[in-house]
């Protein structure tokens, strides 16, 4: 999992990119050609690639691609985002916390009630993560043994 990344492609609509719609995501090995391969997928005269060099060199993890010619039904461009497993987990947790805060405000739920449920969920997540680590180590041990 260490050498893998999540690549998410979003369609951008609106003059200021107000609306993002995920239309494709996949996991790929984080090899030296990854970023160049992504750029080459959009290297046509209909696209305008922004900050290509910074993306290829790894200084930024988001590539913005604008469409030079488009019709009413097509997006204004695309945003391609590279995330590690860890960075995506942080993003999901932050989004969850934000949504829970909003929901709690709407229902007038006290944070102490939520904390009890969240503690239970965190405990379950820790258990699942440790089981996952154990399974990965066992798989690694079996694979080494078969060689």
PDB file of N, CA and C in Angstrom, residues 7 11 25 27 41 66 81 86 100 106 111 135 141:
ATOM      1  N   UNK A   7      -5.867   8.146  -7.401  1.00  0.00           N
ATOM      2  CA  UNK A   7      -5.984   9.214  -8.382  1.00  0.00           C
ATOM      3  C   UNK A   7      -7.467   9.471  -8.590  1.00  0.00           C
ATOM      4  N   UNK A  11     -14.691  16.456 -12.788  1.00  0.00           N
ATOM      5  CA  UNK A  11     -15.145  17.377 -13.831  1.00  0.00           C
ATOM      6  C   UNK A  11     -15.473  18.697 -13.146  1.00  0.00           C
ATOM      7  N   UNK A  25     -12.072   7.361 -10.297  1.00  0.00           N
ATOM      8  CA  UNK A  25     -10.996   7.247  -9.316  1.00  0.00           C
ATOM      9  C   UNK A  25     -10.446   5.835  -9.386  1.00  0.00           C
ATOM     10  N   UNK A  27      -6.685   3.326  -8.117  1.00  0.00           N
ATOM     11  CA  UNK A  27      -5.433   3.213  -7.375  1.00  0.00           C
ATOM     12  C   UNK A  27      -4.368   2.724  -8.346  1.00  0.00           C
ATOM     13  N   UNK A  41      -2.230  11.981 -20.736  1.00  0.00           N
ATOM     14  CA  UNK A  41      -3.643  11.692 -21.017  1.00  0.00           C
ATOM     15  C   UNK A  41      -4.410  12.945 -21.430  1.00  0.00           C
ATOM     16  N   UNK A  66      -7.913  22.779 -18.368  1.00  0.00           N
ATOM     17  CA  UNK A  66      -9.052  23.502 -18.923  1.00  0.00           C
ATOM     18  C   UNK A  66      -9.347  23.038 -20.337  1.00  0.00           C
ATOM     19  N   UNK A  81      -6.424  14.755  -8.956  1.00  0.00           N
ATOM     20  CA  UNK A  81      -5.822  14.847  -7.628  1.00  0.00           C
ATOM     21  C   UNK A  81      -5.162  13.522  -7.273  1.00  0.00           C
ATOM     22  N   UNK A  86      -2.955   7.784   3.413  1.00  0.00           N
ATOM     23  CA  UNK A  86      -3.011   8.572   4.635  1.00  0.00           C
ATOM     24  C   UNK A  86      -3.667   9.930   4.410  1.00  0.00           C
ATOM     25  N   UNK A 100     -20.630  16.155  10.805  1.00  0.00           N
ATOM     26  CA  UNK A 100     -21.195  15.804  12.110  1.00  0.00           C
ATOM     27  C   UNK A 100     -21.463  17.058  12.936  1.00  0.00           C
ATOM     28  N   UNK A 106     -27.875  21.226  13.855  1.00  0.00           N
ATOM     29  CA  UNK A 106     -29.245  21.189  13.342  1.00  0.00           C
ATOM     30  C   UNK A 106     -30.192  20.483  14.310  1.00  0.00           C
ATOM     31  N   UNK A 111     -22.332  17.695  22.373  1.00  0.00           N
ATOM     32  CA  UNK A 111     -21.127  17.009  21.916  1.00  0.00           C
ATOM     33  C   UNK A 111     -20.782  15.800  22.781  1.00  0.00           C
ATOM     34  N   UNK A 135      -3.253  -9.372   9.213  1.00  0.00           N
ATOM     35  CA  UNK A 135      -3.492 -10.135   7.985  1.00  0.00           C
ATOM     36  C   UNK A 135      -2.413  -9.861   6.941  1.00  0.00           C
ATOM     37  N   UNK A 141       4.267 -13.240   5.326  1.00  0.00           N
ATOM     38  CA  UNK A 141       4.974 -14.418   5.826  1.00  0.00           C
ATOM     39  C   UNK A 141       4.721 -15.620   4.916  1.00  0.00           C
TER      40      UNK A 141
END
